[in-house]
Amino acid sequence: MKIKVGFGFDVHQLKAGHPFVLGGVQVQHHAGAFGHSDADVLVHAICDALLGAANLGDIGHHFPNTDERWRGISSLILLEECVRLLGERGWALGNIDAMLCLEAPKIKPYIPEMKQKVAIAAGIDPDDISIKATTNETMGFVGRQEGVVAYAVCLIERQ
Ligand SMILES: [Zn+2]
């Protein structure tokens, strides 16, 4: 069986009063991620991992922020589209492991719902999705709560 691995990274600015969507879940916080779509940094990193695994370029290539179709859109729809692109080329998603890096708020209570939402969009079992979170120990732009970062890896299998 042929398998491939993919890696994704994303970063967004945090701005006061913005909604904060992570893994398709609205997180309660005084600030939120700023961007063209819903600025879901976690799902964007996952999308880039999927596209990378299949050597299909990056999220900016498929969903340019100059395209009005993607303004304010749920990034879960972008994830569905990435899975569809992989399927067209004979690839099935195996598992995802993702890491959020942000200073606040505490993410742990939201993780089960994030896994559910990502699982539905990705078309895989929630048990095949790992979402973890850490702080940046108050250092740098993440530590100053100016931004939020996410990393993801995924495995894809030839169908
Ligand atoms: Zn992004």
Tab-separated table of C-alpha atoms in Angstrom, residues 23-24 42-43 46 76 79 96 113-124 129 131:
chain	number	residue	atom	x	y	z
A	23	GLY	CA	-11.549	23.616	14.236
A	24	GLY	CA	-14.981	24.855	13.168
A	42	LEU	CA	-6.317	24.964	12.681
A	43	VAL	CA	-8.356	23.922	9.638
A	46	ILE	CA	-4.870	20.751	8.138
A	76	LEU	CA	-14.582	23.332	6.988
A	79	LEU	CA	-11.337	21.126	4.054
A	96	ILE	CA	-4.466	13.916	11.106
A	113	GLU	CA	-16.310	19.257	19.419
A	114	MET	CA	-13.435	20.352	17.139
A	115	LYS	CA	-12.618	16.710	16.444
A	116	GLN	CA	-16.250	16.010	15.574
A	117	LYS	CA	-16.488	18.963	13.174
A	118	VAL	CA	-13.174	18.224	11.479
A	119	ALA	CA	-14.040	14.513	11.251
A	120	ILE	CA	-17.317	15.239	9.461
A	121	ALA	CA	-15.648	17.623	6.997
A	122	ALA	CA	-12.705	15.283	6.414
A	123	GLY	CA	-14.881	12.194	6.137
A	124	ILE	CA	-12.860	10.180	8.652
A	129	ILE	CA	-7.959	13.079	14.387
A	131	ILE	CA	-5.886	18.000	18.170
